[in-house]
Amino acid sequence: MAVEAKICGLSTPEAVDAAVRFGARWVGFVTYPPSPRHVSTETMRALGERVPKKVGRVGLFVDPDDALLDEKLATGALDLLQLHGAETPERIAAIRRRTGRPVMKVIKVATPEDLERGIAAYGSVADRLMFDAAEGTLPGGNARTFDWAILSGRSVPLPWFLAGGLTPDNVTDAVRMTAARAVDVSSGVESGRGVKSIELIRAFLARTASL
């Protein structure tokens, strides 16, 4: 069974089309203005319309208020909400109830204790988890890995994604070490900060399809 791959931080029709064409299971749109991958509401709407139903569309949010969630969800372009900030378990539960959308909470990992705390806090309120590197100036897309051995042999009660510094060159080792069945990439398929490479998207998805 191939590892599911999410290509995050997509901002152009060409990149979205490449992710779909080469086999991404998920595509991600960033709604965080400080990020070079941020897209406007109208761009998100247009990009989301290009995605076939077999591919899930994910919105990346950082501590969003209800008004922002309502604005982005009104585009009809989001199937899953990825929360990358300091959202509490109570806020996660409230967003799920209010929006009716499944929620993925990102856990920043630097130590085994980070992993355990994150699972304990969010394992009963989120629909999915994502484990990402704790270091970096942005909430995600910092091209930083963490010690994958922290996840080796660890049972997680929810479906989960591995993220943080993945590339076509290291994703095979990352999956073998962690047994991840879903991976997320953004900076690792870019030719420049925020600029997606069609060739790197193709290479990354070819690697995950073979795992």
PDB file of C-alpha atoms in Angstrom:
ATOM      1  CA  MET A   1       0.000   0.000   0.000  1.00  0.00           C
ATOM      2  CA  ALA A   2       1.492   3.341  -1.054  1.00  0.00           C
ATOM      3  CA  VAL A   3       2.165   5.994   1.517  1.00  0.00           C
ATOM      4  CA  GLU A   4      -0.317   8.871   1.229  1.00  0.00           C
ATOM      5  CA  ALA A   5       1.353  12.177   0.404  1.00  0.00           C
ATOM      6  CA  LYS A   6       0.201  15.730   1.009  1.00  0.00           C
ATOM      7  CA  ILE A   7       1.776  18.552  -0.967  1.00  0.00           C
ATOM      8  CA  CYS A   8       1.311  21.684   1.130  1.00  0.00           C
ATOM      9  CA  GLY A   9       1.743  25.366   0.423  1.00  0.00           C
ATOM     10  CA  LEU A  10       0.401  25.235  -3.129  1.00  0.00           C
ATOM     11  CA  SER A  11      -0.272  28.641  -4.636  1.00  0.00           C
ATOM     12  CA  THR A  12      -0.409  28.278  -8.420  1.00  0.00           C
ATOM     13  CA  PRO A  13      -2.589  26.301 -10.833  1.00  0.00           C
ATOM     14  CA  GLU A  14       0.496  24.624 -12.272  1.00  0.00           C
ATOM     15  CA  ALA A  15       1.616  23.310  -8.904  1.00  0.00           C
ATOM     16  CA  VAL A  16      -1.872  22.099  -7.983  1.00  0.00           C
ATOM     17  CA  ASP A  17      -2.227  20.329 -11.323  1.00  0.00           C
ATOM     18  CA  ALA A  18       1.175  18.681 -10.891  1.00  0.00           C
ATOM     19  CA  ALA A  19       0.345  17.437  -7.396  1.00  0.00           C
ATOM     20  CA  VAL A  20      -2.895  15.912  -8.674  1.00  0.00           C
ATOM     21  CA  ARG A  21      -1.361  14.490 -11.846  1.00  0.00           C
ATOM     22  CA  PHE A  22       1.531  12.802 -10.074  1.00  0.00           C
ATOM     23  CA  GLY A  23      -0.597  11.196  -7.372  1.00  0.00           C
ATOM     24  CA  ALA A  24      -0.934  13.362  -4.259  1.00  0.00           C
ATOM     25  CA  ARG A  25      -3.702  12.177  -1.943  1.00  0.00           C
ATOM     26  CA  TRP A  26      -3.907  15.608  -0.303  1.00  0.00           C
ATOM     27  CA  VAL A  27      -3.160  19.192  -1.307  1.00  0.00           C
ATOM     28  CA  GLY A  28      -2.688  22.044   1.151  1.00  0.00           C
ATOM     29  CA  PHE A  29      -3.388  25.777   1.051  1.00  0.00           C
ATOM     30  CA  VAL A  30      -1.837  28.156   3.596  1.00  0.00           C
ATOM     31  CA  THR A  31      -3.935  30.872   5.244  1.00  0.00           C
ATOM     32  CA  TYR A  32      -1.198  32.585   7.245  1.00  0.00           C
ATOM     33  CA  PRO A  33      -0.053  35.966   5.830  1.00  0.00           C
ATOM     34  CA  PRO A  34       3.536  35.876   7.182  1.00  0.00           C
ATOM     35  CA  SER A  35       4.169  32.730   5.134  1.00  0.00           C
ATOM     36  CA  PRO A  36       5.511  33.049   1.568  1.00  0.00           C
ATOM     37  CA  ARG A  37       2.969  30.344   0.704  1.00  0.00           C
ATOM     38  CA  HIS A  38      -0.084  32.297   1.885  1.00  0.00           C
ATOM     39  CA  VAL A  39      -2.934  32.514  -0.612  1.00  0.00           C
ATOM     40  CA  SER A  40      -5.890  34.883  -0.688  1.00  0.00           C
ATOM     41  CA  THR A  41      -9.441  33.665  -0.257  1.00  0.00           C
ATOM     42  CA  GLU A  42     -10.196  34.028  -3.950  1.00  0.00           C
ATOM     43  CA  THR A  43      -7.024  32.205  -4.948  1.00  0.00           C
ATOM     44  CA  MET A  44      -7.927  29.388  -2.587  1.00  0.00           C
ATOM     45  CA  ARG A  45     -11.359  29.189  -4.148  1.00  0.00           C
ATOM     46  CA  ALA A  46      -9.922  29.005  -7.662  1.00  0.00           C
ATOM     47  CA  LEU A  47      -7.260  26.455  -6.764  1.00  0.00           C
ATOM     48  CA  GLY A  48      -9.695  24.308  -4.836  1.00  0.00           C
ATOM     49  CA  GLU A  49     -11.971  24.088  -7.852  1.00  0.00           C
ATOM     50  CA  ARG A  50      -9.160  22.443  -9.829  1.00  0.00           C
ATOM     51  CA  VAL A  51      -8.883  19.516  -7.422  1.00  0.00           C
ATOM     52  CA  PRO A  52     -10.829  16.311  -8.163  1.00  0.00           C
ATOM     53  CA  LYS A  53     -12.926  14.746  -5.421  1.00  0.00           C
ATOM     54  CA  LYS A  54     -10.488  11.862  -4.942  1.00  0.00           C
ATOM     55  CA  VAL A  55      -7.910  14.340  -3.585  1.00  0.00           C
ATOM     56  CA  GLY A  56      -8.456  15.935  -0.178  1.00  0.00           C
ATOM     57  CA  ARG A  57      -8.094  19.715   0.160  1.00  0.00           C
ATOM     58  CA  VAL A  58      -6.525  20.962   3.385  1.00  0.00           C
ATOM     59  CA  GLY A  59      -6.465  24.487   4.810  1.00  0.00           C
ATOM     60  CA  LEU A  60      -3.529  25.364   7.072  1.00  0.00           C
ATOM     61  CA  PHE A  61      -4.539  27.776   9.854  1.00  0.00           C
ATOM     62  CA  VAL A  62      -2.654  29.335  12.758  1.00  0.00           C
ATOM     63  CA  ASP A  63      -4.866  30.172  15.748  1.00  0.00           C
ATOM     64  CA  PRO A  64      -7.814  31.141  13.509  1.00  0.00           C
ATOM     65  CA  ASP A  65     -10.840  32.979  14.810  1.00  0.00           C
ATOM     66  CA  ASP A  66     -14.341  31.993  13.737  1.00  0.00           C
ATOM     67  CA  ALA A  67     -14.591  34.782  11.179  1.00  0.00           C
ATOM     68  CA  LEU A  68     -11.482  33.584   9.326  1.00  0.00           C
ATOM     69  CA  LEU A  69     -12.689  29.998   9.345  1.00  0.00           C
ATOM     70  CA  ASP A  70     -16.077  31.067   8.018  1.00  0.00           C
ATOM     71  CA  GLU A  71     -14.481  33.114   5.231  1.00  0.00           C
ATOM     72  CA  LYS A  72     -12.249  30.298   4.034  1.00  0.00           C
ATOM     73  CA  LEU A  73     -14.860  27.561   4.369  1.00  0.00           C
ATOM     74  CA  ALA A  74     -17.298  29.626   2.315  1.00  0.00           C
ATOM     75  CA  THR A  75     -15.021  29.032  -0.683  1.00  0.00           C
ATOM     76  CA  GLY A  76     -16.041  25.374  -0.694  1.00  0.00           C
ATOM     77  CA  ALA A  77     -12.357  24.568  -1.178  1.00  0.00           C
ATOM     78  CA  LEU A  78     -11.551  22.820   2.116  1.00  0.00           C
ATOM     79  CA  ASP A  79     -12.227  19.275   3.250  1.00  0.00           C
ATOM     80  CA  LEU A  80      -9.879  19.163   6.258  1.00  0.00           C
ATOM     81  CA  LEU A  81      -8.650  21.882   8.633  1.00  0.00           C
ATOM     82  CA  GLN A  82      -4.991  21.735   9.708  1.00  0.00           C
ATOM     83  CA  LEU A  83      -4.342  23.720  12.884  1.00  0.00           C
ATOM     84  CA  HIS A  84      -0.740  24.765  13.283  1.00  0.00           C
ATOM     85  CA  GLY A  85      -0.826  27.222  16.188  1.00  0.00           C
ATOM     86  CA  ALA A  86      -1.320  27.082  19.947  1.00  0.00           C
ATOM     87  CA  GLU A  87      -4.935  25.913  19.742  1.00  0.00           C
ATOM     88  CA  THR A  88      -6.088  24.210  22.931  1.00  0.00           C
ATOM     89  CA  PRO A  89      -7.934  20.893  22.966  1.00  0.00           C
ATOM     90  CA  GLU A  90     -11.078  22.840  23.834  1.00  0.00           C
ATOM     91  CA  ARG A  91     -10.642  25.070  20.795  1.00  0.00           C
ATOM     92  CA  ILE A  92     -10.084  22.045  18.562  1.00  0.00           C
ATOM     93  CA  ALA A  93     -13.322  20.508  19.789  1.00  0.00           C
ATOM     94  CA  ALA A  94     -15.180  23.793  19.298  1.00  0.00           C
ATOM     95  CA  ILE A  95     -13.923  24.174  15.728  1.00  0.00           C
ATOM     96  CA  ARG A  96     -14.981  20.639  14.869  1.00  0.00           C
ATOM     97  CA  ARG A  97     -18.460  21.236  16.253  1.00  0.00           C
ATOM     98  CA  ARG A  98     -18.884  24.625  14.621  1.00  0.00           C
ATOM     99  CA  THR A  99     -17.551  23.851  11.168  1.00  0.00           C
ATOM    100  CA  GLY A 100     -18.537  20.231  10.755  1.00  0.00           C
ATOM    101  CA  ARG A 101     -15.111  19.616   9.206  1.00  0.00           C
ATOM    102  CA  PRO A 102     -12.519  17.133  10.414  1.00  0.00           C
ATOM    103  CA  VAL A 103      -9.531  18.715  12.137  1.00  0.00           C
ATOM    104  CA  MET A 104      -5.849  17.775  12.089  1.00  0.00           C
ATOM    105  CA  LYS A 105      -3.758  19.155  14.946  1.00  0.00           C
ATOM    106  CA  VAL A 106      -0.054  19.679  14.390  1.00  0.00           C
ATOM    107  CA  ILE A 107       2.238  18.583  17.236  1.00  0.00           C
ATOM    108  CA  LYS A 108       5.700  20.184  17.337  1.00  0.00           C
ATOM    109  CA  VAL A 109       8.250  17.531  18.275  1.00  0.00           C
ATOM    110  CA  ALA A 110      11.764  17.981  19.602  1.00  0.00           C
ATOM    111  CA  THR A 111      11.765  15.378  22.393  1.00  0.00           C
ATOM    112  CA  PRO A 112       9.855  12.172  23.224  1.00  0.00           C
ATOM    113  CA  GLU A 113       8.013  14.157  25.879  1.00  0.00           C
ATOM    114  CA  ASP A 114       6.648  16.535  23.215  1.00  0.00           C
ATOM    115  CA  LEU A 115       5.189  13.566  21.385  1.00  0.00           C
ATOM    116  CA  GLU A 116       3.614  12.084  24.499  1.00  0.00           C
ATOM    117  CA  ARG A 117       2.121  15.383  25.647  1.00  0.00           C
ATOM    118  CA  GLY A 118       0.698  16.099  22.224  1.00  0.00           C
ATOM    119  CA  ILE A 119      -0.940  12.706  21.896  1.00  0.00           C
ATOM    120  CA  ALA A 120      -2.346  12.930  25.420  1.00  0.00           C
ATOM    121  CA  ALA A 121      -3.766  16.406  24.848  1.00  0.00           C
ATOM    122  CA  TYR A 122      -5.216  16.040  21.351  1.00  0.00           C
ATOM    123  CA  GLY A 123      -5.638  12.328  20.747  1.00  0.00           C
ATOM    124  CA  SER A 124      -9.253  12.357  21.913  1.00  0.00           C
ATOM    125  CA  VAL A 125     -10.404  15.613  20.261  1.00  0.00           C
ATOM    126  CA  ALA A 126      -8.758  15.764  16.808  1.00  0.00           C
ATOM    127  CA  ASP A 127      -9.481  13.574  13.783  1.00  0.00           C
ATOM    128  CA  ARG A 128      -5.842  13.377  12.745  1.00  0.00           C
ATOM    129  CA  LEU A 129      -2.446  14.409  14.063  1.00  0.00           C
ATOM    130  CA  MET A 130       0.637  15.703  12.296  1.00  0.00           C
ATOM    131  CA  PHE A 131       4.119  15.494  13.807  1.00  0.00           C
ATOM    132  CA  ASP A 132       6.392  18.332  12.693  1.00  0.00           C
ATOM    133  CA  ALA A 133       9.755  19.741  13.757  1.00  0.00           C
ATOM    134  CA  ALA A 134       9.621  22.150  16.673  1.00  0.00           C
ATOM    135  CA  GLU A 135      12.333  24.450  15.323  1.00  0.00           C
ATOM    136  CA  GLY A 136      11.699  27.200  12.801  1.00  0.00           C
ATOM    137  CA  THR A 137      10.529  30.764  12.341  1.00  0.00           C
ATOM    138  CA  LEU A 138       7.237  29.791  10.688  1.00  0.00           C
ATOM    139  CA  PRO A 139       4.586  27.383  12.003  1.00  0.00           C
ATOM    140  CA  GLY A 140       5.569  25.010   9.175  1.00  0.00           C
ATOM    141  CA  GLY A 141       7.599  24.815   5.989  1.00  0.00           C
ATOM    142  CA  ASN A 142      10.929  25.476   7.686  1.00  0.00           C
ATOM    143  CA  ALA A 143      12.905  22.649   6.025  1.00  0.00           C
ATOM    144  CA  ARG A 144      13.792  21.231   9.459  1.00  0.00           C
ATOM    145  CA  THR A 145      13.610  17.585  10.462  1.00  0.00           C
ATOM    146  CA  PHE A 146      13.362  16.126  13.942  1.00  0.00           C
ATOM    147  CA  ASP A 147      14.682  12.875  15.379  1.00  0.00           C
ATOM    148  CA  TRP A 148      12.513  10.284  13.639  1.00  0.00           C
ATOM    149  CA  ALA A 149      13.582   7.672  16.183  1.00  0.00           C
ATOM    150  CA  ILE A 150      11.131   9.348  18.580  1.00  0.00           C
ATOM    151  CA  LEU A 151       8.311   7.838  16.509  1.00  0.00           C
ATOM    152  CA  SER A 152       9.924   4.447  15.927  1.00  0.00           C
ATOM    153  CA  GLY A 153       7.669   1.726  17.300  1.00  0.00           C
ATOM    154  CA  ARG A 154       5.227   4.261  18.778  1.00  0.00           C
ATOM    155  CA  SER A 155       1.532   3.467  18.558  1.00  0.00           C
ATOM    156  CA  VAL A 156      -0.605   6.531  17.807  1.00  0.00           C
ATOM    157  CA  PRO A 157      -4.398   6.353  18.415  1.00  0.00           C
ATOM    158  CA  LEU A 158      -5.298   8.479  15.367  1.00  0.00           C
ATOM    159  CA  PRO A 159      -4.311   8.573  11.706  1.00  0.00           C
ATOM    160  CA  TRP A 160      -1.214  10.760  11.473  1.00  0.00           C
ATOM    161  CA  PHE A 161       1.148  12.527   9.105  1.00  0.00           C
ATOM    162  CA  LEU A 162       4.908  12.861   9.334  1.00  0.00           C
ATOM    163  CA  ALA A 163       6.177  16.338   8.412  1.00  0.00           C
ATOM    164  CA  GLY A 164       9.271  18.468   8.813  1.00  0.00           C
ATOM    165  CA  GLY A 165      12.086  18.745   6.305  1.00  0.00           C
ATOM    166  CA  LEU A 166      11.021  15.852   4.102  1.00  0.00           C
ATOM    167  CA  THR A 167      12.444  15.720   0.573  1.00  0.00           C
ATOM    168  CA  PRO A 168      12.544  13.225  -2.307  1.00  0.00           C
ATOM    169  CA  ASP A 169      15.961  12.177  -0.997  1.00  0.00           C
ATOM    170  CA  ASN A 170      15.041  11.434   2.621  1.00  0.00           C
ATOM    171  CA  VAL A 171      11.368  10.431   2.598  1.00  0.00           C
ATOM    172  CA  THR A 172      12.148   6.739   2.099  1.00  0.00           C
ATOM    173  CA  ASP A 173      14.357   6.643   5.207  1.00  0.00           C
ATOM    174  CA  ALA A 174      11.811   8.686   7.162  1.00  0.00           C
ATOM    175  CA  VAL A 175       8.991   6.284   6.389  1.00  0.00           C
ATOM    176  CA  ARG A 176      11.097   3.210   7.110  1.00  0.00           C
ATOM    177  CA  MET A 177      12.141   4.564  10.491  1.00  0.00           C
ATOM    178  CA  THR A 178       8.731   5.847  11.619  1.00  0.00           C
ATOM    179  CA  ALA A 179       6.309   3.519   9.785  1.00  0.00           C
ATOM    180  CA  ALA A 180       4.369   6.615   8.732  1.00  0.00           C
ATOM    181  CA  ARG A 181       1.509   5.907   6.343  1.00  0.00           C
ATOM    182  CA  ALA A 182       1.064   9.569   5.413  1.00  0.00           C
ATOM    183  CA  VAL A 183       3.654  12.296   4.826  1.00  0.00           C
ATOM    184  CA  ASP A 184       3.508  16.049   4.300  1.00  0.00           C
ATOM    185  CA  VAL A 185       5.945  18.151   2.287  1.00  0.00           C
ATOM    186  CA  SER A 186       6.221  21.845   1.449  1.00  0.00           C
ATOM    187  CA  SER A 187       9.743  23.314   1.398  1.00  0.00           C
ATOM    188  CA  GLY A 188      11.177  19.979   0.255  1.00  0.00           C
ATOM    189  CA  VAL A 189       9.542  20.345  -3.164  1.00  0.00           C
ATOM    190  CA  GLU A 190      10.499  23.978  -3.746  1.00  0.00           C
ATOM    191  CA  SER A 191      13.090  25.555  -6.017  1.00  0.00           C
ATOM    192  CA  GLY A 192      12.969  28.738  -3.920  1.00  0.00           C
ATOM    193  CA  ARG A 193      11.138  29.861  -0.802  1.00  0.00           C
ATOM    194  CA  GLY A 194       7.450  29.441  -1.556  1.00  0.00           C
ATOM    195  CA  VAL A 195       8.096  28.457  -5.205  1.00  0.00           C
ATOM    196  CA  LYS A 196       7.037  24.888  -5.952  1.00  0.00           C
ATOM    197  CA  SER A 197       9.095  22.782  -8.379  1.00  0.00           C
ATOM    198  CA  ILE A 198       7.072  20.568 -10.687  1.00  0.00           C
ATOM    199  CA  GLU A 199       9.998  18.172 -11.014  1.00  0.00           C
ATOM    200  CA  LEU A 200      10.481  17.898  -7.234  1.00  0.00           C
ATOM    201  CA  ILE A 201       6.751  17.292  -6.732  1.00  0.00           C
ATOM    202  CA  ARG A 202       6.957  14.508  -9.303  1.00  0.00           C
ATOM    203  CA  ALA A 203      10.043  13.008  -7.639  1.00  0.00           C
ATOM    204  CA  PHE A 204       8.590  13.136  -4.140  1.00  0.00           C
ATOM    205  CA  LEU A 205       5.324  11.489  -5.197  1.00  0.00           C
ATOM    206  CA  ALA A 206       7.189   8.825  -7.155  1.00  0.00           C
ATOM    207  CA  ARG A 207       9.121   7.911  -4.000  1.00  0.00           C
ATOM    208  CA  THR A 208       6.049   7.735  -1.770  1.00  0.00           C
ATOM    209  CA  ALA A 209       4.154   5.675  -4.339  1.00  0.00           C
ATOM    210  CA  SER A 210       6.855   3.013  -4.134  1.00  0.00           C
ATOM    211  CA  LEU A 211       6.788   2.690  -0.351  1.00  0.00           C
TER     212      LEU A 211
END
